[in-house]
Amino acid sequence: MPELPEVETVANGLHERVSGDTVVSVWLGEKPEPLKSPADEIAETLKGKKIEQVHRIGKTVVFELAGGAQFLVHLGMTGRLLVNDSDVPLPPHTHGVLHLKSGREIRFIDPRRFGRMSVTRGYTGPGKEPLKIGIDEFVELFKGRKTPIKSALLNQKLLHGVGNIYADESLHRAGIRPTRQAGRLKRVELERLHKAVKAVLQHAIKLGGSSVSDYVDADGMRGFFQLEHRVYLRTGEPCRTCKTPIKRLLLAGRGTHYCPLCQK
């Protein structure tokens, strides 16, 4: 599932290409799963509206429309948002098309149909923004929590946007084992984790995210951060820091990768 860096990359690409353009009409497919708001409401909200900004909140791409409405797209596991000229044939599994005044189209493609489209106002996301949260507020998030720190990092009501890849990578860089109880981590450990989360996410954004499955940006290009993964999906391979084989375990149903020597 695309996480914060992938969604940020998509949103930034869309902003560069379509901000200032106007939605002339909307086509929505017949499959009900991608629609979190009624089809008529989505079409009516978007039609004739200027796209003032495209940005990310958590794992959601947010189109800010003239007049204050917002068009939200969650990519799910296999969702893509692409900008194409109207004469480019629609690919299979296209569930939504925004026809723009410029003649281009914004297309939402999602083979597995776990992605969602909706319209709303005032959306701010379920949790805190990982790239902006200060250290004191970060420490407070985990105080008294008995869940493993990996599970706490994946809790979108705490930090929205961090998923499996970047939780594993951040914990490795911070030297913290994913099974440690969140509420028992010392402040100095949480300070390392706070720094690691921000550094990992920022570097991943710089490299266009991680393409380990279906993820591509608004131009259909893959990211490159997967080439720098230190633990994620590297079970049995040597740790890039100490050469100890990377281990994998299931934690709350999620594949979790860590170095048994570097992470305590």
PDB file of N, CA, C and O in Angstrom, residues 26 28 34-47 71 117-119:
ATOM      1  N   VAL A  26     -16.997  14.969 -15.238  1.00  0.00           N
ATOM      2  CA  VAL A  26     -16.485  13.829 -14.480  1.00  0.00           C
ATOM      3  C   VAL A  26     -17.144  12.555 -14.979  1.00  0.00           C
ATOM      4  O   VAL A  26     -18.369  12.518 -15.191  1.00  0.00           O
ATOM      5  N   LEU A  28     -17.450   8.484 -13.869  1.00  0.00           N
ATOM      6  CA  LEU A  28     -17.192   7.502 -12.819  1.00  0.00           C
ATOM      7  C   LEU A  28     -17.686   6.139 -13.282  1.00  0.00           C
ATOM      8  O   LEU A  28     -18.749   6.023 -13.906  1.00  0.00           O
ATOM      9  N   PRO A  34     -14.991   1.852  -5.184  1.00  0.00           N
ATOM     10  CA  PRO A  34     -14.126   3.037  -5.078  1.00  0.00           C
ATOM     11  C   PRO A  34     -14.824   4.315  -4.613  1.00  0.00           C
ATOM     12  O   PRO A  34     -14.157   5.311  -4.362  1.00  0.00           O
ATOM     13  N   LEU A  35     -16.150   4.285  -4.510  1.00  0.00           N
ATOM     14  CA  LEU A  35     -16.881   5.513  -4.204  1.00  0.00           C
ATOM     15  C   LEU A  35     -17.262   5.566  -2.725  1.00  0.00           C
ATOM     16  O   LEU A  35     -18.131   4.836  -2.265  1.00  0.00           O
ATOM     17  N   LYS A  36     -16.613   6.444  -2.000  1.00  0.00           N
ATOM     18  CA  LYS A  36     -16.949   6.632  -0.592  1.00  0.00           C
ATOM     19  C   LYS A  36     -18.035   7.684  -0.438  1.00  0.00           C
ATOM     20  O   LYS A  36     -18.748   7.718   0.560  1.00  0.00           O
ATOM     21  N   SER A  37     -18.162   8.571  -1.416  1.00  0.00           N
ATOM     22  CA  SER A  37     -19.280   9.510  -1.514  1.00  0.00           C
ATOM     23  C   SER A  37     -20.129   9.081  -2.706  1.00  0.00           C
ATOM     24  O   SER A  37     -19.629   8.442  -3.632  1.00  0.00           O
ATOM     25  N   PRO A  38     -21.425   9.426  -2.737  1.00  0.00           N
ATOM     26  CA  PRO A  38     -22.266   9.083  -3.886  1.00  0.00           C
ATOM     27  C   PRO A  38     -21.709   9.662  -5.184  1.00  0.00           C
ATOM     28  O   PRO A  38     -21.147  10.767  -5.198  1.00  0.00           O
ATOM     29  N   ALA A  39     -21.874   8.922  -6.271  1.00  0.00           N
ATOM     30  CA  ALA A  39     -21.323   9.338  -7.565  1.00  0.00           C
ATOM     31  C   ALA A  39     -21.843  10.710  -7.974  1.00  0.00           C
ATOM     32  O   ALA A  39     -21.077  11.562  -8.458  1.00  0.00           O
ATOM     33  N   ASP A  40     -23.132  10.944  -7.788  1.00  0.00           N
ATOM     34  CA  ASP A  40     -23.718  12.232  -8.174  1.00  0.00           C
ATOM     35  C   ASP A  40     -23.113  13.385  -7.375  1.00  0.00           C
ATOM     36  O   ASP A  40     -22.882  14.473  -7.909  1.00  0.00           O
ATOM     37  N   GLU A  41     -22.848  13.127  -6.101  1.00  0.00           N
ATOM     38  CA  GLU A  41     -22.275  14.174  -5.251  1.00  0.00           C
ATOM     39  C   GLU A  41     -20.847  14.492  -5.674  1.00  0.00           C
ATOM     40  O   GLU A  41     -20.436  15.662  -5.702  1.00  0.00           O
ATOM     41  N   ILE A  42     -20.075  13.458  -6.016  1.00  0.00           N
ATOM     42  CA  ILE A  42     -18.701  13.678  -6.474  1.00  0.00           C
ATOM     43  C   ILE A  42     -18.702  14.490  -7.761  1.00  0.00           C
ATOM     44  O   ILE A  42     -17.983  15.489  -7.896  1.00  0.00           O
ATOM     45  N   ALA A  43     -19.529  14.072  -8.723  1.00  0.00           N
ATOM     46  CA  ALA A  43     -19.572  14.753 -10.022  1.00  0.00           C
ATOM     47  C   ALA A  43     -20.039  16.199  -9.874  1.00  0.00           C
ATOM     48  O   ALA A  43     -19.461  17.120 -10.468  1.00  0.00           O
ATOM     49  N   GLU A  44     -21.069  16.416  -9.068  1.00  0.00           N
ATOM     50  CA  GLU A  44     -21.624  17.766  -8.889  1.00  0.00           C
ATOM     51  C   GLU A  44     -20.622  18.682  -8.186  1.00  0.00           C
ATOM     52  O   GLU A  44     -20.496  19.868  -8.524  1.00  0.00           O
ATOM     53  N   THR A  45     -19.904  18.138  -7.196  1.00  0.00           N
ATOM     54  CA  THR A  45     -18.926  18.933  -6.452  1.00  0.00           C
ATOM     55  C   THR A  45     -17.761  19.347  -7.328  1.00  0.00           C
ATOM     56  O   THR A  45     -17.254  20.475  -7.233  1.00  0.00           O
ATOM     57  N   LEU A  46     -17.327  18.463  -8.220  1.00  0.00           N
ATOM     58  CA  LEU A  46     -16.137  18.714  -9.039  1.00  0.00           C
ATOM     59  C   LEU A  46     -16.421  19.543 -10.288  1.00  0.00           C
ATOM     60  O   LEU A  46     -15.572  20.337 -10.717  1.00  0.00           O
ATOM     61  N   LYS A  47     -17.573  19.371 -10.873  1.00  0.00           N
ATOM     62  CA  LYS A  47     -17.869  20.001 -12.169  1.00  0.00           C
ATOM     63  C   LYS A  47     -17.772  21.530 -12.091  1.00  0.00           C
ATOM     64  O   LYS A  47     -18.380  22.172 -11.249  1.00  0.00           O
ATOM     65  N   PHE A  71     -11.691  17.208  -2.875  1.00  0.00           N
ATOM     66  CA  PHE A  71     -11.820  15.898  -3.508  1.00  0.00           C
ATOM     67  C   PHE A  71     -10.692  15.034  -2.958  1.00  0.00           C
ATOM     68  O   PHE A  71      -9.522  15.363  -3.096  1.00  0.00           O
ATOM     69  N   MET A 117     -12.610   7.240  -3.456  1.00  0.00           N
ATOM     70  CA  MET A 117     -12.800   8.627  -3.865  1.00  0.00           C
ATOM     71  C   MET A 117     -13.972   9.209  -3.089  1.00  0.00           C
ATOM     72  O   MET A 117     -14.997   8.546  -2.907  1.00  0.00           O
ATOM     73  N   SER A 118     -13.816  10.449  -2.644  1.00  0.00           N
ATOM     74  CA  SER A 118     -14.902  11.097  -1.901  1.00  0.00           C
ATOM     75  C   SER A 118     -14.746  12.599  -1.988  1.00  0.00           C
ATOM     76  O   SER A 118     -13.715  13.116  -2.427  1.00  0.00           O
ATOM     77  N   VAL A 119     -15.779  13.305  -1.582  1.00  0.00           N
ATOM     78  CA  VAL A 119     -15.727  14.763  -1.489  1.00  0.00           C
ATOM     79  C   VAL A 119     -16.136  15.173  -0.083  1.00  0.00           C
ATOM     80  O   VAL A 119     -16.962  14.528   0.562  1.00  0.00           O
TER      81      VAL A 119
END
